[in-house]
Amino acid sequence: MGTVVALAGQVGGAKLADGLYRLRRESLTVIVNTGDDHQHAGLPMSPDIDTLLYTLAGLASAEAGWEPANETRSASAMLRALGGPDRPIVGDRSLAAPILRLDGMRNDRSLTEITRQFARHLGIEARILPMSDDPVTSHVTTSDGVMRFHDYFYELGCEPRLKAFEYVGASDARVSDEARDALLAADLEAVVICPANPYHVIRPILAVSGMQELIRERRAPAIAVSPIIGGQALKGSAPKMMRDLGHEASARAIALEYYKLIDGFVLDRADATLAEGIAASGLRVRVCQTIMRSIGDREALASEVLDLAREIREAREVDEGEEGGA
Amino acid sequence: MGTVVALAGQVGGAKLADGLYRLRRESLTVIVNTGDDHQHAGLPMSPDIDTLLYTLAGLASAEAGWEPANETRSASAMLRALGGPDRPIVGDRSLAAPILRLDGMRNDRSLTEITRQFARHLGIEARILPMSDDPVTSHVTTSDGVMRFHDYFYELGCEPRLKAFEYVGASDARVSDEARDALLAADLEAVVICPANPYHVIRPILAVSGMQELIRERRAPAIAVSPIIGGQALKGSAPKMMRDLGHEASARAIALEYYKLIDGFVLDRADATLAEGIAASGLRVRVCQTIMRSIGDREALASEVLDLAREIREAREVDEGEEGGA
């Protein structure tokens, strides 16, 4: 067994990362989107990083996986009363990481260092790494103008018609040494694109300067898992965004999105009829249950993903063997 | 009716300030101790300022007057889990002001401006002013060495024997323009030293460079209210500190503490036997109920204080009239 790198964000992405973590523990590295990072009352919010931390630490709420279980909402009312922001309503437990993150940053510690220290304290053996220590901010061009994705999402409820995404800062952002090392590891077994919104979770990661090149140099198969099931995202607004951007809201469109970067694709049984068409494009396809309702579902999907990667590696070895013998 | 300036901190001080506020609304200025200010997970805690804000806004807990009512304690457990401080346990609502304070400070706003904005948002008409915008930190010399008062209080529970207090930064700290204007107001009716620990609440205020001179220039009587009743503080560790420092733990020792600065002294009925001795020193003395259990008690004590100030002013006018007539 080698090492695994997952690209992740959002609750679905965190759940698959958790499945991989349960199978591979310290051999897992998760590279996490920071394009949705924003300030809340001056605190540096990193929603995807914190979702990953809570999920892998087993602290995440079952109903609202982006925050810790048993969340309370006392501070937000007082913030509002004192003239602070009225929304989003951030839970009390959810304020702890941003408070300590700000303290770390003001003491010149990198986001990577701060995140790894959180993970250590939470007893997480996997490496959870921000996609970059440099700031990247997802912006959208919409029918109402250009705005930060965060505002589009929280202020406007994704209402305006989307025209384009831009990842401001990405071309100047550097992949951290830790993320680079994980992607270049000699014993890399798979790169997994977890099920998450392609536009504001996965693309920002891929937009970091040098990230795609590093993934292309990989010595292991890359597998994407579709976040779209039967034309719907389990949660979230991906289908609406896909249609706004002129795509079909389908697992097929997701496969196309990652086509140049991946070797294998995992889609849900509900989309089994799409498998043949996607396989015809040259990707190795796995159809299985991708909805993760239980912890067991997370492990089962992770297992399918790693098995597909093994299958691709073995097929390559056969090919190489045949070539060698030819 | 003129204007009133109160020097305050702690719950007892805030309660009398609230009594004065109920009588005088926007004519009240409260100058608040910041010598106990400290960092908690990097957040700038100003316990006395926040106690005043919660109390005058009617938000303070009846049982724990230094924090808002209905406080919850979710964030602190998460702070600890992520490697942050384990104590003191700061409530969730109590984190809001420090979070916004830090944001204001990072945007180059003064503590005075930030505090006034909080007060405005809370609908408080009185001016609540930090004693200075410059940092002052109370330190203690104890049998265990020199340390910040905050650590002596929270970490060591006031156990080590106290030898001396020092207000680091006070001689370089400036009285703010707002506090200066309030003390020099032509219509000043009284300066009130509220019942609070003399060493870590009132002395730090008086230690700010120029503060005592401004109080001496006042055009109105200064009145102190004893925080010691029958040899005990209602809450807190003042009697232990007084004894450590070689003083008797009594209202008489409090009168002596402020003797050079005040014209009048208010002490509790429980200490009525001390009144004559204190009056013999030349202070005008008022004996009344100083324990403030209800809102009505706050107003009643404030009324006694303002009445004593009036009595002193009237006696002076008589003296001046007699001098003029002589």
mmCIF file of C-alpha atoms in Angstrom, chain A residues 15 195 225-230 232-234 266-270 288-294 296-298 300-301:
data_model
loop_
_atom_site.group_PDB
_atom_site.id
_atom_site.type_symbol
_atom_site.label_atom_id
_atom_site.label_comp_id
_atom_site.label_asym_id
_atom_site.label_seq_id
_atom_site.Cartn_x
_atom_site.Cartn_y
_atom_site.Cartn_z
ATOM 1 C CA LYS A 15 -16.850 12.413 3.509
ATOM 2 C CA PRO A 195 -17.102 14.697 -5.131
ATOM 3 C CA VAL A 225 -15.827 10.818 -8.297
ATOM 4 C CA SER A 226 -18.918 12.508 -9.700
ATOM 5 C CA PRO A 227 -20.705 14.910 -7.361
ATOM 6 C CA ILE A 228 -23.726 14.743 -9.668
ATOM 7 C CA ILE A 229 -26.149 11.863 -9.259
ATOM 8 C CA GLY A 230 -29.081 11.568 -11.627
ATOM 9 C CA GLN A 232 -28.654 16.442 -9.100
ATOM 10 C CA ALA A 233 -26.017 17.299 -6.548
ATOM 11 C CA LEU A 234 -26.767 15.595 -3.260
ATOM 12 C CA VAL A 266 -16.597 6.808 -10.534
ATOM 13 C CA LEU A 267 -20.298 7.451 -10.910
ATOM 14 C CA ASP A 268 -23.429 6.425 -9.117
ATOM 15 C CA ARG A 269 -25.602 3.449 -9.990
ATOM 16 C CA ALA A 270 -28.356 5.945 -10.781
ATOM 17 C CA CYS A 288 -21.201 1.978 -7.547
ATOM 18 C CA GLN A 289 -23.102 3.640 -4.741
ATOM 19 C CA THR A 290 -21.638 7.124 -4.318
ATOM 20 C CA ILE A 291 -24.144 8.499 -1.802
ATOM 21 C CA MET A 292 -22.450 8.388 1.584
ATOM 22 C CA ARG A 293 -25.116 8.197 4.265
ATOM 23 C CA SER A 294 -23.129 6.201 6.815
ATOM 24 C CA GLY A 296 -19.572 2.495 6.180
ATOM 25 C CA ASP A 297 -20.671 4.137 2.901
ATOM 26 C CA ARG A 298 -17.622 6.434 3.068
ATOM 27 C CA ALA A 300 -17.041 1.492 0.765
ATOM 28 C CA LEU A 301 -16.747 4.319 -1.776
#
